[in-house]
mmCIF file of C-alpha atoms and ligand atoms in Angstrom:
data_model
loop_
_atom_site.group_PDB
_atom_site.id
_atom_site.type_symbol
_atom_site.label_atom_id
_atom_site.label_comp_id
_atom_site.label_asym_id
_atom_site.label_seq_id
_atom_site.Cartn_x
_atom_site.Cartn_y
_atom_site.Cartn_z
ATOM 1 C CA MET A 297 31.129 10.977 -13.805
ATOM 2 C CA GLN A 298 30.729 12.165 -10.136
ATOM 3 C CA ALA A 299 32.467 15.071 -10.764
ATOM 4 C CA ILE A 300 30.502 16.110 -13.691
ATOM 5 C CA ALA A 301 27.609 14.652 -11.300
ATOM 6 C CA ARG A 302 28.522 17.734 -8.501
ATOM 7 C CA ARG A 303 28.744 20.349 -10.715
ATOM 8 C CA SER A 304 25.625 20.112 -12.354
ATOM 9 C CA ARG A 305 23.630 19.616 -8.840
ATOM 10 C CA ALA A 306 25.781 22.311 -7.950
ATOM 11 C CA ALA A 307 23.933 24.413 -10.593
ATOM 12 C CA GLY A 308 20.338 23.423 -9.859
ATOM 13 C CA ARG A 309 20.347 21.045 -12.761
ATOM 14 C CA ARG A 310 17.877 18.084 -11.941
ATOM 15 C CA ILE A 311 19.729 14.893 -13.252
ATOM 16 C CA GLY A 312 17.772 11.866 -14.508
ATOM 17 C CA PHE A 313 19.513 8.419 -15.469
ATOM 18 C CA VAL A 314 18.266 5.679 -17.062
ATOM 19 C CA PRO A 315 20.729 2.332 -16.447
ATOM 20 C CA THR A 316 20.884 -0.025 -19.700
ATOM 21 C CA MET A 317 23.468 -3.040 -20.953
ATOM 22 C CA GLY A 318 23.030 -1.016 -24.855
ATOM 23 C CA PHE A 319 22.203 -2.826 -28.317
ATOM 24 C CA LEU A 320 19.125 -0.237 -27.287
ATOM 25 C CA HIS A 321 16.039 -0.696 -29.139
ATOM 26 C CA GLU A 322 12.479 1.490 -28.090
ATOM 27 C CA GLY A 323 11.814 0.140 -25.024
ATOM 28 C CA HIS A 324 15.089 1.739 -24.154
ATOM 29 C CA LEU A 325 14.550 4.843 -25.875
ATOM 30 C CA SER A 326 10.855 4.972 -24.139
ATOM 31 C CA LEU A 327 12.333 5.006 -20.783
ATOM 32 C CA ILE A 328 14.768 7.017 -21.939
ATOM 33 C CA ARG A 329 12.284 10.142 -23.130
ATOM 34 C CA ILE A 330 11.002 10.084 -20.017
ATOM 35 C CA ALA A 331 14.266 10.249 -18.206
ATOM 36 C CA ARG A 332 14.800 13.847 -20.456
ATOM 37 C CA ARG A 333 11.506 15.475 -20.043
ATOM 38 C CA ARG A 334 12.230 15.812 -16.827
ATOM 39 C CA CYS A 335 15.305 16.704 -16.038
ATOM 40 C CA GLU A 336 18.031 18.582 -17.134
ATOM 41 C CA LEU A 337 21.158 15.983 -17.612
ATOM 42 C CA LEU A 338 20.603 13.010 -18.821
ATOM 43 C CA VAL A 339 22.508 10.241 -18.252
ATOM 44 C CA VAL A 340 22.515 6.602 -19.607
ATOM 45 C CA SER A 341 24.972 3.652 -18.696
ATOM 46 C CA ILE A 342 25.672 1.185 -20.863
ATOM 47 C CA PHE A 343 26.997 -1.582 -18.849
ATOM 48 C CA VAL A 344 26.722 -5.386 -19.275
ATOM 49 C CA ASN A 345 27.905 -6.264 -15.391
ATOM 50 C CA PRO A 346 29.042 -9.281 -15.564
ATOM 51 C CA ILE A 347 28.232 -10.683 -12.145
ATOM 52 C CA GLN A 348 24.710 -10.663 -12.497
ATOM 53 C CA PHE A 349 24.795 -13.511 -14.994
ATOM 54 C CA GLY A 350 24.880 -16.581 -13.859
ATOM 55 C CA PRO A 351 27.735 -19.317 -15.157
ATOM 56 C CA GLY A 352 26.672 -21.392 -18.261
ATOM 57 C CA GLU A 353 24.363 -17.190 -19.432
ATOM 58 C CA ASP A 354 24.866 -15.243 -22.148
ATOM 59 C CA PHE A 355 27.604 -12.651 -20.764
ATOM 60 C CA THR A 356 29.645 -13.332 -23.255
ATOM 61 C CA ASP A 357 27.413 -12.992 -26.260
ATOM 62 C CA TYR A 358 24.816 -10.146 -24.927
ATOM 63 C CA PRO A 359 24.632 -8.250 -27.671
ATOM 64 C CA ARG A 360 26.506 -5.785 -28.931
ATOM 65 C CA ASP A 361 26.902 -2.642 -30.650
ATOM 66 C CA ARG A 362 28.087 1.367 -29.123
ATOM 67 C CA ASP A 363 28.950 2.683 -32.186
ATOM 68 C CA ARG A 364 24.577 2.421 -32.878
ATOM 69 C CA ASP A 365 23.879 2.552 -30.047
ATOM 70 C CA LYS A 366 25.309 5.952 -29.399
ATOM 71 C CA LEU A 367 24.162 7.865 -32.499
ATOM 72 C CA LEU A 368 20.219 6.683 -30.917
ATOM 73 C CA CYS A 369 21.435 8.668 -27.407
ATOM 74 C CA ARG A 370 22.630 11.373 -29.304
ATOM 75 C CA ARG A 371 18.939 11.635 -31.040
ATOM 76 C CA GLU A 372 17.281 11.246 -28.178
ATOM 77 C CA ASN A 373 19.884 14.237 -26.922
ATOM 78 C CA VAL A 374 21.226 12.381 -23.909
ATOM 79 C CA ASP A 375 23.818 14.272 -22.808
ATOM 80 C CA VAL A 376 26.018 11.778 -20.486
ATOM 81 C CA LEU A 377 26.987 8.478 -21.933
ATOM 82 C CA PHE A 378 28.602 6.756 -18.787
ATOM 83 C CA CYS A 379 30.271 3.273 -20.021
ATOM 84 C CA PRO A 380 32.006 1.801 -17.111
ATOM 85 C CA SER A 381 34.772 -0.852 -18.125
ATOM 86 C CA ASN A 382 34.542 -4.054 -16.231
ATOM 87 C CA ASP A 383 37.643 -3.625 -14.558
ATOM 88 C CA GLU A 384 37.237 0.060 -13.037
ATOM 89 C CA MET A 385 33.636 -0.957 -12.223
ATOM 90 C CA TYR A 386 34.528 -4.389 -10.082
ATOM 91 C CA PRO A 387 38.578 -3.974 -9.347
ATOM 92 C CA GLU A 388 39.416 -7.082 -8.288
ATOM 93 C CA ASP A 389 40.382 -6.531 -4.365
ATOM 94 C CA HIS A 390 36.131 -6.327 -4.991
ATOM 95 C CA THR A 391 34.448 -7.609 -2.028
ATOM 96 C CA VAL A 392 31.225 -5.618 -0.711
ATOM 97 C CA TYR A 393 27.591 -7.027 -2.394
ATOM 98 C CA VAL A 394 23.738 -5.358 -2.296
ATOM 99 C CA ASP A 395 21.794 -8.396 -0.782
ATOM 100 C CA GLU A 396 17.950 -7.871 -1.430
ATOM 101 C CA THR A 397 17.137 -11.197 0.480
ATOM 102 C CA VAL A 398 13.225 -11.121 -0.639
ATOM 103 C CA LEU A 399 11.737 -9.612 -3.461
ATOM 104 C CA SER A 400 14.214 -11.552 -4.813
ATOM 105 C CA ARG A 401 14.337 -15.313 -4.021
ATOM 106 C CA GLY A 402 10.813 -15.784 -5.887
ATOM 107 C CA LEU A 403 10.290 -15.384 -9.894
ATOM 108 C CA CYS A 404 13.117 -14.787 -11.808
ATOM 109 C CA GLY A 405 15.479 -15.100 -8.766
ATOM 110 C CA ALA A 406 14.678 -18.743 -8.354
ATOM 111 C CA SER A 407 16.156 -20.076 -10.685
ATOM 112 C CA ARG A 408 18.756 -17.284 -11.286
ATOM 113 C CA PRO A 409 20.479 -17.330 -8.133
ATOM 114 C CA GLY A 410 22.544 -14.574 -7.193
ATOM 115 C CA HIS A 411 21.182 -12.275 -10.522
ATOM 116 C CA PHE A 412 19.624 -10.205 -7.852
ATOM 117 C CA ARG A 413 22.099 -9.613 -6.074
ATOM 118 C CA GLY A 414 24.293 -9.023 -9.508
ATOM 119 C CA VAL A 415 21.273 -6.362 -10.192
ATOM 120 C CA THR A 416 21.067 -4.388 -6.572
ATOM 121 C CA THR A 417 24.876 -4.832 -6.421
ATOM 122 C CA VAL A 418 25.764 -2.428 -9.953
ATOM 123 C CA VAL A 419 22.298 -0.133 -9.948
ATOM 124 C CA ALA A 420 23.633 1.009 -6.039
ATOM 125 C CA LYS A 421 27.017 1.422 -7.191
ATOM 126 C CA LEU A 422 26.164 3.989 -10.106
ATOM 127 C CA PHE A 423 23.740 5.757 -8.002
ATOM 128 C CA ASN A 424 26.819 6.527 -6.399
ATOM 129 C CA THR A 425 28.450 7.302 -9.568
ATOM 130 C CA VAL A 426 25.342 9.247 -11.574
ATOM 131 C CA GLN A 427 24.321 10.745 -8.584
ATOM 132 C CA PRO A 428 20.904 10.619 -9.489
ATOM 133 C CA HIS A 429 17.521 12.777 -9.204
ATOM 134 C CA LEU A 430 15.332 10.363 -10.655
ATOM 135 C CA ALA A 431 16.222 7.216 -12.094
ATOM 136 C CA VAL A 432 13.511 5.218 -14.813
ATOM 137 C CA PHE A 433 13.729 1.759 -15.083
ATOM 138 C CA GLY A 434 11.444 -0.433 -17.139
ATOM 139 C CA GLN A 435 7.992 -2.367 -15.686
ATOM 140 C CA LYS A 436 9.656 -5.272 -18.347
ATOM 141 C CA ASP A 437 11.494 -5.750 -15.877
ATOM 142 C CA ALA A 438 8.424 -5.864 -12.578
ATOM 143 C CA GLN A 439 10.422 -7.171 -9.894
ATOM 144 C CA GLN A 440 13.162 -6.130 -11.184
ATOM 145 C CA ALA A 441 12.087 -2.574 -10.237
ATOM 146 C CA ARG A 442 10.365 -3.486 -6.949
ATOM 147 C CA ILE A 443 13.435 -4.245 -5.561
ATOM 148 C CA ILE A 444 15.104 -1.109 -7.114
ATOM 149 C CA GLU A 445 12.932 0.854 -5.641
ATOM 150 C CA LYS A 446 12.703 -1.412 -2.162
ATOM 151 C CA MET A 447 16.503 -1.042 -2.543
ATOM 152 C CA ALA A 448 16.225 2.790 -2.552
ATOM 153 C CA ALA A 449 13.675 2.885 0.337
ATOM 154 C CA ASP A 450 15.888 1.163 2.610
ATOM 155 C CA LEU A 451 18.767 1.925 2.355
ATOM 156 C CA ASP A 452 17.855 5.771 1.256
ATOM 157 C CA PHE A 453 18.969 6.599 -1.475
ATOM 158 C CA PRO A 454 17.497 10.488 -2.369
ATOM 159 C CA VAL A 455 16.709 9.214 -5.438
ATOM 160 C CA ARG A 456 13.419 9.000 -7.526
ATOM 161 C CA ILE A 457 12.587 5.245 -9.115
ATOM 162 C CA VAL A 458 9.644 5.974 -12.085
ATOM 163 C CA ARG A 459 8.607 3.423 -14.176
ATOM 164 C CA GLY A 460 8.009 3.494 -17.272
ATOM 165 C CA PRO A 461 5.488 1.215 -19.476
ATOM 166 C CA ILE A 462 6.703 -2.129 -20.942
ATOM 167 C CA VAL A 463 7.508 -1.469 -25.186
ATOM 168 C CA ARG A 464 6.119 -4.110 -27.691
ATOM 169 C CA GLU A 465 6.210 -5.222 -31.128
ATOM 170 C CA SER A 466 3.301 -5.241 -34.371
ATOM 171 C CA ASP A 467 2.773 -8.222 -33.170
ATOM 172 C CA GLY A 468 2.510 -8.148 -29.285
ATOM 173 C CA LEU A 469 6.343 -9.717 -28.446
ATOM 174 C CA ALA A 470 8.006 -7.152 -25.772
ATOM 175 C CA MET A 471 10.733 -5.843 -27.123
ATOM 176 C CA SER A 472 14.234 -6.984 -25.334
ATOM 177 C CA SER A 473 18.084 -7.316 -26.530
ATOM 178 C CA ARG A 474 17.733 -11.553 -26.265
ATOM 179 C CA ASN A 475 14.403 -11.735 -28.667
ATOM 180 C CA LYS A 476 18.058 -11.222 -31.802
ATOM 181 C CA TYR A 477 18.860 -14.510 -30.428
ATOM 182 C CA LEU A 478 15.631 -16.647 -32.051
ATOM 183 C CA SER A 479 15.054 -17.979 -35.367
ATOM 184 C CA ARG A 480 12.485 -16.793 -37.383
ATOM 185 C CA GLU A 481 10.552 -19.368 -36.618
ATOM 186 C CA ASP A 482 11.272 -18.971 -33.017
ATOM 187 C CA ARG A 483 10.104 -15.127 -33.087
ATOM 188 C CA ALA A 484 6.618 -16.383 -34.947
ATOM 189 C CA ARG A 485 6.226 -18.740 -31.541
ATOM 190 C CA ALA A 486 7.479 -15.969 -28.729
ATOM 191 C CA THR A 487 3.851 -14.097 -30.232
ATOM 192 C CA VAL A 488 2.133 -16.327 -27.881
ATOM 193 C CA VAL A 489 3.752 -15.145 -25.230
ATOM 194 C CA PHE A 490 1.332 -12.124 -25.255
ATOM 195 C CA LYS A 491 -1.096 -13.273 -26.237
ATOM 196 C CA SER A 492 -1.081 -15.365 -22.856
ATOM 197 C CA LEU A 493 -0.744 -12.182 -21.441
ATOM 198 C CA ARG A 494 -4.243 -11.311 -23.283
ATOM 199 C CA LEU A 495 -6.010 -14.430 -22.620
ATOM 200 C CA ALA A 496 -5.127 -13.728 -18.953
ATOM 201 C CA LYS A 497 -6.914 -10.174 -18.942
ATOM 202 C CA SER A 498 -9.928 -10.692 -20.999
ATOM 203 C CA LEU A 499 -10.520 -13.643 -18.184
ATOM 204 C CA LEU A 500 -10.297 -10.958 -15.272
ATOM 205 C CA SER A 501 -12.402 -9.002 -17.593
ATOM 206 C CA GLN A 502 -15.025 -11.624 -17.903
ATOM 207 C CA GLY A 503 -14.616 -11.731 -13.907
ATOM 208 C CA THR A 504 -12.759 -14.516 -12.637
ATOM 209 C CA ARG A 505 -10.467 -13.628 -9.762
ATOM 210 C CA GLN A 506 -9.289 -16.992 -8.685
ATOM 211 C CA THR A 507 -5.971 -17.200 -9.589
ATOM 212 C CA SER A 508 -5.222 -20.427 -9.756
ATOM 213 C CA VAL A 509 -7.673 -19.993 -13.094
ATOM 214 C CA VAL A 510 -5.828 -17.796 -14.999
ATOM 215 C CA ARG A 511 -2.588 -19.727 -14.646
ATOM 216 C CA ARG A 512 -3.857 -22.667 -15.467
ATOM 217 C CA ALA A 513 -4.987 -21.078 -18.610
ATOM 218 C CA VAL A 514 -1.702 -19.308 -18.927
ATOM 219 C CA ARG A 515 0.458 -22.589 -18.613
ATOM 220 C CA GLU A 516 -2.347 -24.245 -21.125
ATOM 221 C CA ALA A 517 -1.793 -21.533 -23.802
ATOM 222 C CA LEU A 518 1.877 -21.261 -23.433
ATOM 223 C CA GLY A 519 2.147 -25.200 -23.635
ATOM 224 C CA ALA A 520 0.140 -25.480 -27.229
ATOM 225 C CA THR A 521 2.642 -23.433 -28.904
ATOM 226 C CA PRO A 522 6.062 -26.456 -30.113
ATOM 227 C CA ARG A 523 9.161 -25.755 -28.238
ATOM 228 C CA VAL A 524 8.163 -23.175 -25.604
ATOM 229 C CA GLU A 525 9.030 -24.901 -22.620
ATOM 230 C CA VAL A 526 7.476 -22.660 -19.397
ATOM 231 C CA GLU A 527 9.837 -22.137 -16.354
ATOM 232 C CA TYR A 528 7.056 -20.118 -14.605
ATOM 233 C CA VAL A 529 4.034 -18.994 -14.207
ATOM 234 C CA ALA A 530 3.103 -16.573 -11.286
ATOM 235 C CA THR A 531 0.709 -14.296 -9.663
ATOM 236 C CA VAL A 532 1.783 -12.153 -7.279
ATOM 237 C CA ASP A 533 0.690 -9.177 -5.003
ATOM 238 C CA ASP A 534 2.936 -6.188 -7.472
ATOM 239 C CA ARG A 535 4.135 -4.555 -4.172
ATOM 240 C CA THR A 536 4.891 -7.508 -2.101
ATOM 241 C CA LEU A 537 5.564 -10.497 -4.752
ATOM 242 C CA LYS A 538 3.768 -12.687 -2.650
ATOM 243 C CA PRO A 539 2.227 -15.637 -4.706
ATOM 244 C CA VAL A 540 -1.807 -14.517 -4.446
ATOM 245 C CA THR A 541 -4.545 -16.482 -4.591
ATOM 246 C CA ARG A 542 -7.679 -14.391 -5.619
ATOM 247 C CA VAL A 543 -7.086 -10.692 -7.538
ATOM 248 C CA ALA A 544 -8.690 -8.660 -5.001
ATOM 249 C CA GLY A 545 -6.040 -6.230 -6.224
ATOM 250 C CA PRO A 546 -2.906 -5.006 -8.375
ATOM 251 C CA THR A 547 -1.661 -8.847 -8.789
ATOM 252 C CA LEU A 548 1.500 -9.194 -11.261
ATOM 253 C CA LEU A 549 1.044 -11.924 -13.467
ATOM 254 C CA ALA A 550 4.644 -13.131 -14.922
ATOM 255 C CA VAL A 551 5.924 -14.993 -17.503
ATOM 256 C CA ALA A 552 8.869 -17.118 -17.729
ATOM 257 C CA VAL A 553 9.398 -19.248 -20.689
ATOM 258 C CA ARG A 554 12.201 -20.800 -22.984
ATOM 259 C CA ILE A 555 12.330 -21.266 -26.568
ATOM 260 C CA GLY A 556 15.667 -23.186 -27.959
ATOM 261 C CA GLY A 557 18.149 -21.453 -25.915
ATOM 262 C CA THR A 558 16.465 -17.870 -25.338
ATOM 263 C CA ARG A 559 14.824 -17.042 -22.235
ATOM 264 C CA LEU A 560 11.679 -14.740 -21.954
ATOM 265 C CA ILE A 561 9.938 -12.748 -19.718
ATOM 266 C CA ASP A 562 6.936 -10.934 -19.611
ATOM 267 C CA ASN A 563 3.702 -9.742 -18.068
ATOM 268 C CA VAL A 564 1.181 -8.100 -16.954
ATOM 269 C CA VAL A 565 -0.267 -5.860 -13.946
ATOM 270 C CA LEU A 566 -3.821 -7.694 -12.840
ATOM 271 C CA ARG A 567 -6.322 -5.417 -12.171
ATOM 272 C CA PRO A 568 -10.331 -6.851 -10.376
ATOM 273 C CA ARG A 569 -12.044 -3.207 -11.743
ATOM 274 C CA SER A 570 -11.147 -4.548 -14.858
ATOM 275 C CA ALA A 571 -14.100 -7.223 -14.598
ATOM 276 C CA PRO A 572 -17.524 -5.345 -17.379
ATOM 277 C CA SER A 573 -19.484 -2.770 -15.430
ATOM 278 C CA GLY A 574 -22.477 -4.275 -13.751
ATOM 279 C CA ARG A 575 -20.003 -7.653 -12.419
ATOM 280 C CA GLY A 576 -17.567 -6.584 -10.086
ATOM 281 C CA ALA A 577 -18.111 -3.425 -9.075
ATOM 282 C CA SER A 578 -18.484 -3.961 -5.619
ATOM 283 C CA TYR A 579 -14.383 -3.808 -5.961
ATOM 284 C CA ALA A 580 -14.946 -0.018 -8.164
HETATM 285 P P1 AMP B 168 18.270 -4.466 -20.281
HETATM 286 O O1 AMP B 168 18.917 -3.046 -21.028
HETATM 287 O O2 AMP B 168 18.102 -5.475 -20.351
HETATM 288 O O3 AMP B 168 19.081 -4.499 -19.102
HETATM 289 O O4 AMP B 168 17.644 -2.754 -20.536
HETATM 290 C C1 AMP B 168 17.780 -1.552 -19.357
HETATM 291 C C2 AMP B 168 16.103 -1.238 -18.407
HETATM 292 O O5 AMP B 168 15.022 -0.641 -20.259
HETATM 293 C C3 AMP B 168 16.049 -1.269 -18.342
HETATM 294 O O6 AMP B 168 14.669 -0.846 -16.449
HETATM 295 C C4 AMP B 168 14.385 -2.392 -18.503
HETATM 296 O O7 AMP B 168 13.851 -3.102 -17.656
HETATM 297 C C5 AMP B 168 14.370 -1.660 -19.555
HETATM 298 N N1 AMP B 168 13.654 -2.146 -20.898
HETATM 299 C C6 AMP B 168 13.881 -3.150 -21.604
HETATM 300 N N2 AMP B 168 12.798 -3.471 -22.331
HETATM 301 C C7 AMP B 168 11.746 -3.007 -21.556
HETATM 302 C C8 AMP B 168 10.737 -2.609 -23.055
HETATM 303 N N3 AMP B 168 10.007 -3.511 -24.076
HETATM 304 N N4 AMP B 168 9.578 -1.640 -22.513
HETATM 305 C C9 AMP B 168 10.685 -0.565 -21.057
HETATM 306 N N5 AMP B 168 11.426 -0.766 -20.746
HETATM 307 C C10 AMP B 168 11.857 -2.035 -20.998
#
């Protein structure tokens, strides 16, 4: 992979990169299309990264379908599908890790200790191997995208991080490889996650700015659906990921729930200017 990257760079071709864990869906494909438009050599990686899964998480059960993934990548004109093995990525004597120490502690980091250390480590390794000019990450995993941006800035990776918007099913459920785990009944219940985020947006447009009011409404909406257990409902500054009490700038409303055994995350960015004209004008 490094030899391909070197040759491509020497020939003046821009390398675009989309790292994934495979079992590709339209969310992944949207990122691939964003990268395709901006580079001459498009690399997609598929690697189910063992070190970002905690004990008791779904590493062994994580859905995999390499043949279908290959076909989809071919259709999107992906130039290189990079699928390293666990042993190539983590030989027995691997001892060095990359750890972001602030942004990764809250939200998903609180219930998944070590998760983001696994993510930053694998992405750093993939960046060094693929040597991309730009890499595309999904807003679906907003905390992850922010941590990768911070890693690239703090460790001087010469790569531009681009975010792609969340791609949803027609009923609003954010696409995820893990949606496959949901039973038919739970799949129907899962729509409450997006509905609760929409409710939050409508509160904003009615002039609500207090995040405690927003969080309470979201929790109530989620709590009204059977089998939906809330892990967190958080309102944080979009850049620092620190909790905020008022929506005074871009505010990430992030939600994690469990439905049955399946953990789902989703988010929306709340902005003060989403108030109707006339109210909130002072924020314009
Ligand atoms: P994963 O295979 O789940 O590790 O995801 C690979 C990339 O796809 C990450 O940057 C995710 O944020 C992104 N992604 C996953 N689901 C979606 C979605 N529904 N919309 C946009 N991007 C997504």
